[in-house]
Amino acid sequence: MIVAVDSGTTSTRVWVLEHGEVKASSGGRGGARDVARTKDRSELLGRVRGLADDALANAESSWEAVEAIVAFGMITSELGLEEVPHLEAPVSFSMLAEAMLERRYGDALPAPVHLVPGVRSGGEELELADFMRGEETEVAGLLALGENEPPFLYISTGSHTKFVGVDSEGQIDWSLTTLSGELLLALHRETILADLIDLEAPLTDLAMLEDGSRFVERAGLTRALFAARLLNRVRGVSPAVCSDFLHGAIAGADLLSLRRAAEARGGFPDRVAIGGKGSLRDAYRHLLERHPGVAELRAFDVPLGALGAWNLFTTVREAAHAGTPQEGS
């Protein structure tokens, strides 16, 4: 049995897995942003411990049954428990497993902790440079499922959106990051558009979603944001429909960036997998289903990061038991 921990910028999620199956989970607010503010890693340790205790209780288990903790995401950054250097793309499953660092945190976390490194790509050229922490473990989970044959594009949605290119060998080859989730939240909390953005409601007017995406191509993102207010105040369009327009504008702006990034790397991938949840994920999915270059698109609602953590750890464990170098997966 293992405990998988995905601790990001603002939230932390914990799963209990046994024989590759998720038995229970728990989650809550808190992550790297708190360490940046308080400079206190003990608070992060306590938060992880509390969520893990809850998940183990939900699984009707205890720490005595836990072989290891596998932690990924911002918890392996300079604002986490310990900074683990990024690996340079291209990165295979076996490289990722081999590069995990094992640490112990005494009574705070009563099991060995395996920290998964992130992946960096693009070199020094700013337009292509990128890095990730957490999504590499989701890709490991996706590859373990075996439902997407490489090469493919993986999209992970959250406070940041990550577009990850996986090459024909199943290696993470490149990535592209946007701040779309944080932008939507900031617009909702801090701007005049607050009442025109619903972060929870499902998309309803897909034609307006597509209009938002097309508007960005014609006029740019910041003009599209104000256009939502014009729709509401001048044309009487409802807030719910304006929200769909804004989701389309933000997703459309991301896909413009993705298209340029993909062209710089040989072309747009024809197979796409989408993880995460929420209306922004649904916006990407709807727009990509209409993209002429996409032949296959699959959405995954399973916890890919937890599955990736299990498979990375079991790869290391089996190699240690065999006493031989790890083989690629």
mmCIF file of C-alpha atoms in Angstrom:
data_model
loop_
_atom_site.group_PDB
_atom_site.id
_atom_site.type_symbol
_atom_site.label_atom_id
_atom_site.label_comp_id
_atom_site.label_asym_id
_atom_site.label_seq_id
_atom_site.Cartn_x
_atom_site.Cartn_y
_atom_site.Cartn_z
ATOM 1 C CA MET A 1 0.000 0.000 0.000
ATOM 2 C CA ILE A 2 1.220 3.531 -0.770
ATOM 3 C CA VAL A 3 0.043 7.068 -0.137
ATOM 4 C CA ALA A 4 0.234 9.327 -3.212
ATOM 5 C CA VAL A 5 0.438 13.080 -2.590
ATOM 6 C CA ASP A 6 -0.128 15.780 -5.198
ATOM 7 C CA SER A 7 0.603 19.117 -3.535
ATOM 8 C CA GLY A 8 0.373 22.072 -5.859
ATOM 9 C CA THR A 9 0.344 25.846 -5.565
ATOM 10 C CA THR A 10 -2.947 26.227 -3.715
ATOM 11 C CA SER A 11 -4.267 22.750 -2.904
ATOM 12 C CA THR A 12 -3.170 19.266 -1.876
ATOM 13 C CA ARG A 13 -4.716 15.919 -2.767
ATOM 14 C CA VAL A 14 -3.919 12.540 -1.197
ATOM 15 C CA TRP A 15 -4.837 9.012 -2.318
ATOM 16 C CA VAL A 16 -4.385 5.605 -0.723
ATOM 17 C CA LEU A 17 -3.568 2.881 -3.275
ATOM 18 C CA GLU A 18 -3.319 -0.869 -2.889
ATOM 19 C CA HIS A 19 -2.420 -3.213 -5.768
ATOM 20 C CA GLY A 20 -2.733 -0.253 -8.135
ATOM 21 C CA GLU A 21 -6.297 0.550 -7.074
ATOM 22 C CA VAL A 22 -7.377 3.762 -5.361
ATOM 23 C CA LYS A 23 -8.967 2.838 -2.035
ATOM 24 C CA ALA A 24 -9.690 6.310 -0.664
ATOM 25 C CA SER A 25 -8.719 9.962 -1.015
ATOM 26 C CA SER A 26 -8.847 13.313 0.724
ATOM 27 C CA GLY A 27 -8.032 16.877 -0.242
ATOM 28 C CA GLY A 28 -7.894 20.442 0.966
ATOM 29 C CA ARG A 29 -6.557 23.925 0.434
ATOM 30 C CA GLY A 30 -2.911 24.722 0.972
ATOM 31 C CA GLY A 31 0.346 24.214 -0.856
ATOM 32 C CA ALA A 32 3.398 26.036 -2.172
ATOM 33 C CA ARG A 33 1.762 29.455 -1.924
ATOM 34 C CA ASP A 34 1.549 29.024 1.857
ATOM 35 C CA VAL A 35 5.248 28.132 2.135
ATOM 36 C CA ALA A 36 6.082 31.202 0.049
ATOM 37 C CA ARG A 37 4.119 33.329 2.515
ATOM 38 C CA THR A 38 5.087 31.750 5.847
ATOM 39 C CA LYS A 39 8.540 30.270 5.019
ATOM 40 C CA ASP A 40 7.442 27.364 7.247
ATOM 41 C CA ARG A 41 7.695 23.860 5.750
ATOM 42 C CA SER A 42 6.445 22.281 8.964
ATOM 43 C CA GLU A 43 2.991 23.628 8.136
ATOM 44 C CA LEU A 44 3.089 21.801 4.792
ATOM 45 C CA LEU A 45 4.224 18.603 6.502
ATOM 46 C CA GLY A 46 1.349 18.904 8.945
ATOM 47 C CA ARG A 47 -1.158 19.480 6.166
ATOM 48 C CA VAL A 48 0.044 16.425 4.229
ATOM 49 C CA ARG A 49 -0.012 14.319 7.399
ATOM 50 C CA GLY A 50 -3.556 15.402 8.250
ATOM 51 C CA LEU A 51 -4.900 14.650 4.777
ATOM 52 C CA ALA A 52 -3.067 11.303 4.698
ATOM 53 C CA ASP A 53 -4.540 10.402 8.093
ATOM 54 C CA ASP A 54 -8.002 11.192 6.719
ATOM 55 C CA ALA A 55 -7.445 9.147 3.557
ATOM 56 C CA LEU A 56 -6.153 6.156 5.533
ATOM 57 C CA ALA A 57 -9.164 6.351 7.848
ATOM 58 C CA ASN A 58 -11.455 6.446 4.813
ATOM 59 C CA ALA A 59 -9.660 3.345 3.510
ATOM 60 C CA GLU A 60 -10.071 1.683 6.927
ATOM 61 C CA SER A 61 -6.301 1.316 7.144
ATOM 62 C CA SER A 62 -3.360 2.754 9.093
ATOM 63 C CA TRP A 63 0.253 3.824 8.706
ATOM 64 C CA GLU A 64 1.449 0.334 9.607
ATOM 65 C CA ALA A 65 0.229 -0.829 6.205
ATOM 66 C CA VAL A 66 1.913 1.980 4.233
ATOM 67 C CA GLU A 67 5.082 1.004 2.391
ATOM 68 C CA ALA A 68 5.867 4.453 1.039
ATOM 69 C CA ILE A 69 4.621 7.938 0.249
ATOM 70 C CA VAL A 70 5.076 9.139 -3.331
ATOM 71 C CA ALA A 71 4.907 12.936 -3.577
ATOM 72 C CA PHE A 72 4.748 15.029 -6.736
ATOM 73 C CA GLY A 73 3.853 18.539 -7.830
ATOM 74 C CA MET A 74 5.052 21.759 -6.232
ATOM 75 C CA ILE A 75 5.920 19.798 -3.097
ATOM 76 C CA THR A 76 9.218 18.983 -4.887
ATOM 77 C CA SER A 77 9.951 22.654 -5.677
ATOM 78 C CA GLU A 78 11.871 25.252 -3.682
ATOM 79 C CA LEU A 79 8.531 26.015 -1.997
ATOM 80 C CA GLY A 80 7.873 22.404 -1.033
ATOM 81 C CA LEU A 81 9.488 19.866 1.263
ATOM 82 C CA GLU A 82 12.697 19.787 -0.759
ATOM 83 C CA GLU A 83 13.655 21.030 -4.197
ATOM 84 C CA VAL A 84 14.302 18.187 -6.615
ATOM 85 C CA PRO A 85 16.069 19.312 -9.818
ATOM 86 C CA HIS A 86 14.089 19.066 -13.039
ATOM 87 C CA LEU A 87 15.046 16.425 -15.565
ATOM 88 C CA GLU A 88 15.768 17.678 -19.077
ATOM 89 C CA ALA A 89 13.384 16.458 -21.776
ATOM 90 C CA PRO A 90 13.079 14.048 -23.427
ATOM 91 C CA VAL A 91 12.281 12.019 -20.284
ATOM 92 C CA SER A 92 11.109 8.403 -20.250
ATOM 93 C CA PHE A 93 9.095 6.594 -17.592
ATOM 94 C CA SER A 94 12.194 4.709 -16.413
ATOM 95 C CA MET A 95 14.244 7.913 -16.158
ATOM 96 C CA LEU A 96 11.534 9.462 -14.012
ATOM 97 C CA ALA A 97 11.419 6.440 -11.718
ATOM 98 C CA GLU A 98 15.199 6.313 -11.348
ATOM 99 C CA ALA A 99 15.418 10.014 -10.482
ATOM 100 C CA MET A 100 13.001 9.909 -7.532
ATOM 101 C CA LEU A 101 14.622 10.951 -4.253
ATOM 102 C CA GLU A 102 13.871 9.013 -1.077
ATOM 103 C CA ARG A 103 13.646 11.056 2.120
ATOM 104 C CA ARG A 104 12.439 10.527 5.679
ATOM 105 C CA TYR A 105 10.721 13.110 7.842
ATOM 106 C CA GLY A 106 10.606 11.294 11.157
ATOM 107 C CA ASP A 107 7.339 11.209 13.060
ATOM 108 C CA ALA A 108 5.860 13.929 10.836
ATOM 109 C CA LEU A 109 5.413 11.413 8.014
ATOM 110 C CA PRO A 110 5.924 7.849 9.309
ATOM 111 C CA ALA A 111 6.893 6.258 5.966
ATOM 112 C CA PRO A 112 9.712 6.829 3.469
ATOM 113 C CA VAL A 113 8.854 9.646 1.068
ATOM 114 C CA HIS A 114 9.733 9.358 -2.631
ATOM 115 C CA LEU A 115 9.888 12.771 -4.322
ATOM 116 C CA VAL A 116 9.197 12.779 -8.075
ATOM 117 C CA PRO A 117 11.238 15.289 -10.108
ATOM 118 C CA GLY A 118 9.663 17.647 -12.600
ATOM 119 C CA VAL A 119 10.629 17.986 -16.259
ATOM 120 C CA ARG A 120 12.093 20.977 -18.078
ATOM 121 C CA SER A 121 12.134 21.517 -21.848
ATOM 122 C CA GLY A 122 12.822 24.073 -24.541
ATOM 123 C CA GLY A 123 16.291 25.191 -23.499
ATOM 124 C CA GLU A 124 17.054 28.900 -23.165
ATOM 125 C CA GLU A 125 14.694 30.179 -25.868
ATOM 126 C CA LEU A 126 11.969 31.924 -23.848
ATOM 127 C CA GLU A 127 9.179 31.256 -26.319
ATOM 128 C CA LEU A 128 9.778 27.488 -26.109
ATOM 129 C CA ALA A 129 11.122 27.161 -22.552
ATOM 130 C CA ASP A 130 8.860 25.440 -20.045
ATOM 131 C CA PHE A 131 8.805 23.214 -16.982
ATOM 132 C CA MET A 132 6.355 21.146 -15.001
ATOM 133 C CA ARG A 133 5.962 19.572 -11.602
ATOM 134 C CA GLY A 134 3.201 17.020 -11.208
ATOM 135 C CA GLU A 135 2.040 16.583 -14.775
ATOM 136 C CA GLU A 136 4.949 14.213 -15.506
ATOM 137 C CA THR A 137 3.432 11.838 -12.923
ATOM 138 C CA GLU A 138 0.025 12.178 -14.584
ATOM 139 C CA VAL A 139 1.635 11.228 -17.896
ATOM 140 C CA ALA A 140 3.156 8.189 -16.154
ATOM 141 C CA GLY A 141 -0.349 7.203 -15.061
ATOM 142 C CA LEU A 142 -1.754 7.745 -18.527
ATOM 143 C CA LEU A 143 0.962 5.580 -20.073
ATOM 144 C CA ALA A 144 0.306 2.877 -17.474
ATOM 145 C CA LEU A 145 -3.357 2.745 -18.497
ATOM 146 C CA GLY A 146 -2.224 1.887 -22.024
ATOM 147 C CA GLU A 147 -5.255 3.496 -23.640
ATOM 148 C CA ASN A 148 -3.377 6.162 -25.594
ATOM 149 C CA GLU A 149 -0.755 5.050 -28.079
ATOM 150 C CA PRO A 150 2.136 7.530 -28.357
ATOM 151 C CA PRO A 151 2.718 10.035 -29.761
ATOM 152 C CA PHE A 152 -0.018 12.193 -28.236
ATOM 153 C CA LEU A 153 -0.729 15.498 -26.550
ATOM 154 C CA TYR A 154 -1.772 15.455 -22.900
ATOM 155 C CA ILE A 155 -3.705 18.391 -21.410
ATOM 156 C CA SER A 156 -3.885 18.850 -17.643
ATOM 157 C CA THR A 157 -6.183 21.571 -16.323
ATOM 158 C CA GLY A 158 -6.055 23.279 -12.951
ATOM 159 C CA SER A 159 -4.751 26.607 -11.669
ATOM 160 C CA HIS A 160 -2.318 26.310 -14.579
ATOM 161 C CA THR A 161 -2.990 24.504 -17.838
ATOM 162 C CA LYS A 162 -0.233 22.203 -19.056
ATOM 163 C CA PHE A 163 -0.001 20.962 -22.628
ATOM 164 C CA VAL A 164 2.478 18.071 -22.703
ATOM 165 C CA GLY A 165 3.885 16.510 -25.854
ATOM 166 C CA VAL A 166 4.633 12.775 -25.585
ATOM 167 C CA ASP A 167 6.755 11.414 -28.423
ATOM 168 C CA SER A 168 6.511 8.117 -30.289
ATOM 169 C CA GLU A 169 8.802 6.447 -27.713
ATOM 170 C CA GLY A 170 6.487 7.413 -24.851
ATOM 171 C CA GLN A 171 8.871 10.114 -23.611
ATOM 172 C CA ILE A 172 7.859 13.555 -22.368
ATOM 173 C CA ASP A 173 9.317 15.694 -25.128
ATOM 174 C CA TRP A 174 8.020 19.233 -24.461
ATOM 175 C CA SER A 175 5.406 21.209 -22.601
ATOM 176 C CA LEU A 176 3.563 24.515 -22.690
ATOM 177 C CA THR A 177 2.112 26.218 -19.602
ATOM 178 C CA THR A 178 -0.560 28.906 -19.311
ATOM 179 C CA LEU A 179 -2.144 30.578 -16.290
ATOM 180 C CA SER A 180 -5.710 30.104 -17.497
ATOM 181 C CA GLY A 181 -7.169 28.705 -14.285
ATOM 182 C CA GLU A 182 -5.636 31.472 -12.193
ATOM 183 C CA LEU A 183 -6.773 34.062 -14.736
ATOM 184 C CA LEU A 184 -10.379 32.907 -14.534
ATOM 185 C CA LEU A 185 -10.235 32.978 -10.738
ATOM 186 C CA ALA A 186 -8.667 36.448 -10.684
ATOM 187 C CA LEU A 187 -11.247 37.809 -13.146
ATOM 188 C CA HIS A 188 -14.022 36.363 -11.004
ATOM 189 C CA ARG A 189 -12.656 37.726 -7.732
ATOM 190 C CA GLU A 190 -11.015 40.998 -8.646
ATOM 191 C CA THR A 191 -12.543 42.560 -11.777
ATOM 192 C CA ILE A 192 -15.677 44.125 -13.160
ATOM 193 C CA LEU A 193 -16.386 40.795 -14.872
ATOM 194 C CA ALA A 194 -16.980 39.015 -11.553
ATOM 195 C CA ASP A 195 -20.694 38.440 -12.146
ATOM 196 C CA LEU A 196 -20.083 37.234 -15.702
ATOM 197 C CA ILE A 197 -17.852 34.277 -14.786
ATOM 198 C CA ASP A 198 -19.228 31.110 -13.220
ATOM 199 C CA LEU A 199 -16.392 28.825 -12.180
ATOM 200 C CA GLU A 200 -18.666 25.932 -11.256
ATOM 201 C CA ALA A 201 -21.460 25.797 -13.825
ATOM 202 C CA PRO A 202 -21.195 23.492 -16.854
ATOM 203 C CA LEU A 203 -20.993 25.015 -20.303
ATOM 204 C CA THR A 204 -24.412 25.495 -21.888
ATOM 205 C CA ASP A 205 -24.078 27.734 -24.952
ATOM 206 C CA LEU A 206 -21.410 26.072 -27.075
ATOM 207 C CA ALA A 207 -22.009 28.437 -29.983
ATOM 208 C CA MET A 208 -21.089 31.349 -27.719
ATOM 209 C CA LEU A 209 -18.044 29.417 -26.519
ATOM 210 C CA GLU A 210 -16.917 29.138 -30.130
ATOM 211 C CA ASP A 211 -17.641 32.856 -30.651
ATOM 212 C CA GLY A 212 -15.320 33.691 -27.766
ATOM 213 C CA SER A 213 -12.545 31.615 -29.310
ATOM 214 C CA ARG A 214 -12.965 33.247 -32.724
ATOM 215 C CA PHE A 215 -13.124 36.726 -31.187
ATOM 216 C CA VAL A 216 -9.683 36.212 -29.618
ATOM 217 C CA GLU A 217 -8.224 35.350 -33.015
ATOM 218 C CA ARG A 218 -9.606 38.600 -34.442
ATOM 219 C CA ALA A 219 -9.111 41.049 -31.593
ATOM 220 C CA GLY A 220 -6.899 39.554 -28.871
ATOM 221 C CA LEU A 221 -7.597 38.312 -25.382
ATOM 222 C CA THR A 222 -7.952 41.507 -23.362
ATOM 223 C CA ARG A 223 -10.398 42.965 -25.879
ATOM 224 C CA ALA A 224 -12.359 39.691 -25.759
ATOM 225 C CA LEU A 225 -12.595 40.008 -21.977
ATOM 226 C CA PHE A 226 -14.180 43.449 -22.284
ATOM 227 C CA ALA A 227 -16.405 42.220 -25.098
ATOM 228 C CA ALA A 228 -18.165 40.004 -22.559
ATOM 229 C CA ARG A 229 -19.219 43.122 -20.666
ATOM 230 C CA LEU A 230 -20.460 44.688 -23.895
ATOM 231 C CA LEU A 231 -22.498 41.571 -24.602
ATOM 232 C CA ASN A 232 -24.095 41.786 -21.189
ATOM 233 C CA ARG A 233 -24.702 45.551 -20.928
ATOM 234 C CA VAL A 234 -25.378 46.498 -24.543
ATOM 235 C CA ARG A 235 -26.959 43.359 -25.977
ATOM 236 C CA GLY A 236 -28.571 41.981 -22.835
ATOM 237 C CA VAL A 237 -26.821 38.615 -22.998
ATOM 238 C CA SER A 238 -27.229 36.683 -19.744
ATOM 239 C CA PRO A 239 -24.284 36.269 -17.324
ATOM 240 C CA ALA A 240 -24.331 32.494 -17.876
ATOM 241 C CA VAL A 241 -23.888 32.887 -21.633
ATOM 242 C CA CYS A 242 -21.225 35.574 -21.122
ATOM 243 C CA SER A 243 -19.375 33.074 -18.933
ATOM 244 C CA ASP A 244 -19.362 30.612 -21.827
ATOM 245 C CA PHE A 245 -18.018 33.353 -24.122
ATOM 246 C CA LEU A 246 -15.222 34.124 -21.655
ATOM 247 C CA HIS A 247 -14.316 30.448 -21.256
ATOM 248 C CA GLY A 248 -14.123 30.213 -25.039
ATOM 249 C CA ALA A 249 -11.926 33.293 -25.244
ATOM 250 C CA ILE A 250 -9.441 32.036 -22.658
ATOM 251 C CA ALA A 251 -9.368 28.484 -24.028
ATOM 252 C CA GLY A 252 -9.067 29.866 -27.558
ATOM 253 C CA ALA A 253 -6.094 32.047 -26.587
ATOM 254 C CA ASP A 254 -4.407 28.979 -25.101
ATOM 255 C CA LEU A 255 -5.007 26.959 -28.247
ATOM 256 C CA LEU A 256 -3.449 29.726 -30.340
ATOM 257 C CA SER A 257 -0.315 29.430 -28.201
ATOM 258 C CA LEU A 258 -0.475 25.649 -28.431
ATOM 259 C CA ARG A 259 -0.735 25.749 -32.202
ATOM 260 C CA ARG A 260 2.376 27.895 -32.488
ATOM 261 C CA ALA A 261 4.293 25.725 -30.014
ATOM 262 C CA ALA A 262 3.305 22.545 -31.836
ATOM 263 C CA GLU A 263 4.297 23.982 -35.226
ATOM 264 C CA ALA A 264 7.759 24.741 -33.827
ATOM 265 C CA ARG A 265 8.044 21.057 -32.911
ATOM 266 C CA GLY A 266 6.913 19.431 -36.117
ATOM 267 C CA GLY A 267 3.145 19.801 -36.187
ATOM 268 C CA PHE A 268 -0.049 19.504 -34.169
ATOM 269 C CA PRO A 269 -0.524 16.066 -32.512
ATOM 270 C CA ASP A 270 -3.460 14.121 -33.951
ATOM 271 C CA ARG A 271 -4.158 12.247 -30.684
ATOM 272 C CA VAL A 272 -5.138 14.164 -27.547
ATOM 273 C CA ALA A 273 -5.833 13.103 -23.947
ATOM 274 C CA ILE A 274 -7.376 15.492 -21.410
ATOM 275 C CA GLY A 275 -7.261 15.158 -17.628
ATOM 276 C CA GLY A 276 -8.466 17.371 -14.822
ATOM 277 C CA LYS A 277 -12.006 18.646 -14.438
ATOM 278 C CA GLY A 278 -14.194 21.706 -14.731
ATOM 279 C CA SER A 279 -15.646 23.956 -17.389
ATOM 280 C CA LEU A 280 -12.253 25.047 -18.743
ATOM 281 C CA ARG A 281 -11.384 21.424 -19.489
ATOM 282 C CA ASP A 282 -14.723 21.077 -21.260
ATOM 283 C CA ALA A 283 -13.958 24.217 -23.279
ATOM 284 C CA TYR A 284 -10.649 22.791 -24.530
ATOM 285 C CA ARG A 285 -12.356 19.518 -25.328
ATOM 286 C CA HIS A 286 -15.153 21.115 -27.335
ATOM 287 C CA LEU A 287 -12.804 23.337 -29.332
ATOM 288 C CA LEU A 288 -10.308 20.552 -30.017
ATOM 289 C CA GLU A 289 -13.039 18.189 -31.169
ATOM 290 C CA ARG A 290 -13.534 20.692 -33.988
ATOM 291 C CA HIS A 291 -9.846 21.139 -34.722
ATOM 292 C CA PRO A 292 -9.078 19.724 -38.190
ATOM 293 C CA GLY A 293 -5.810 18.154 -37.034
ATOM 294 C CA VAL A 294 -7.232 16.117 -34.144
ATOM 295 C CA ALA A 295 -8.203 12.568 -35.109
ATOM 296 C CA GLU A 296 -8.705 11.131 -31.601
ATOM 297 C CA LEU A 297 -9.575 12.838 -28.324
ATOM 298 C CA ARG A 298 -10.141 11.119 -24.969
ATOM 299 C CA ALA A 299 -11.029 12.625 -21.596
ATOM 300 C CA PHE A 300 -9.934 10.871 -18.403
ATOM 301 C CA ASP A 301 -11.701 11.313 -15.075
ATOM 302 C CA VAL A 302 -9.505 8.863 -13.138
ATOM 303 C CA PRO A 303 -6.730 10.210 -10.830
ATOM 304 C CA LEU A 304 -3.865 9.866 -13.296
ATOM 305 C CA GLY A 305 -1.296 11.263 -10.876
ATOM 306 C CA ALA A 306 -2.150 8.655 -8.245
ATOM 307 C CA LEU A 307 -1.877 5.867 -10.815
ATOM 308 C CA GLY A 308 1.427 7.279 -12.040
ATOM 309 C CA ALA A 309 2.770 7.424 -8.475
ATOM 310 C CA TRP A 310 1.881 3.761 -7.953
ATOM 311 C CA ASN A 311 3.577 2.662 -11.155
ATOM 312 C CA LEU A 312 6.707 4.726 -10.557
ATOM 313 C CA PHE A 313 7.090 3.316 -7.046
ATOM 314 C CA THR A 314 6.430 -0.290 -8.022
ATOM 315 C CA THR A 315 8.972 0.045 -10.850
ATOM 316 C CA VAL A 316 11.605 1.142 -8.325
ATOM 317 C CA ARG A 317 10.583 -1.543 -5.822
ATOM 318 C CA GLU A 318 10.714 -4.339 -8.386
ATOM 319 C CA ALA A 319 14.109 -3.183 -9.641
ATOM 320 C CA ALA A 320 15.442 -3.096 -6.075
ATOM 321 C CA HIS A 321 14.116 -6.589 -5.351
ATOM 322 C CA ALA A 322 15.594 -7.908 -8.582
ATOM 323 C CA GLY A 323 18.916 -6.182 -7.940
ATOM 324 C CA THR A 324 19.109 -5.137 -11.591
ATOM 325 C CA PRO A 325 18.907 -1.796 -13.414
ATOM 326 C CA GLN A 326 15.405 -0.633 -14.267
ATOM 327 C CA GLU A 327 14.101 -1.230 -17.743
ATOM 328 C CA GLY A 328 12.079 1.241 -19.744
ATOM 329 C CA SER A 329 8.330 1.128 -19.697
#
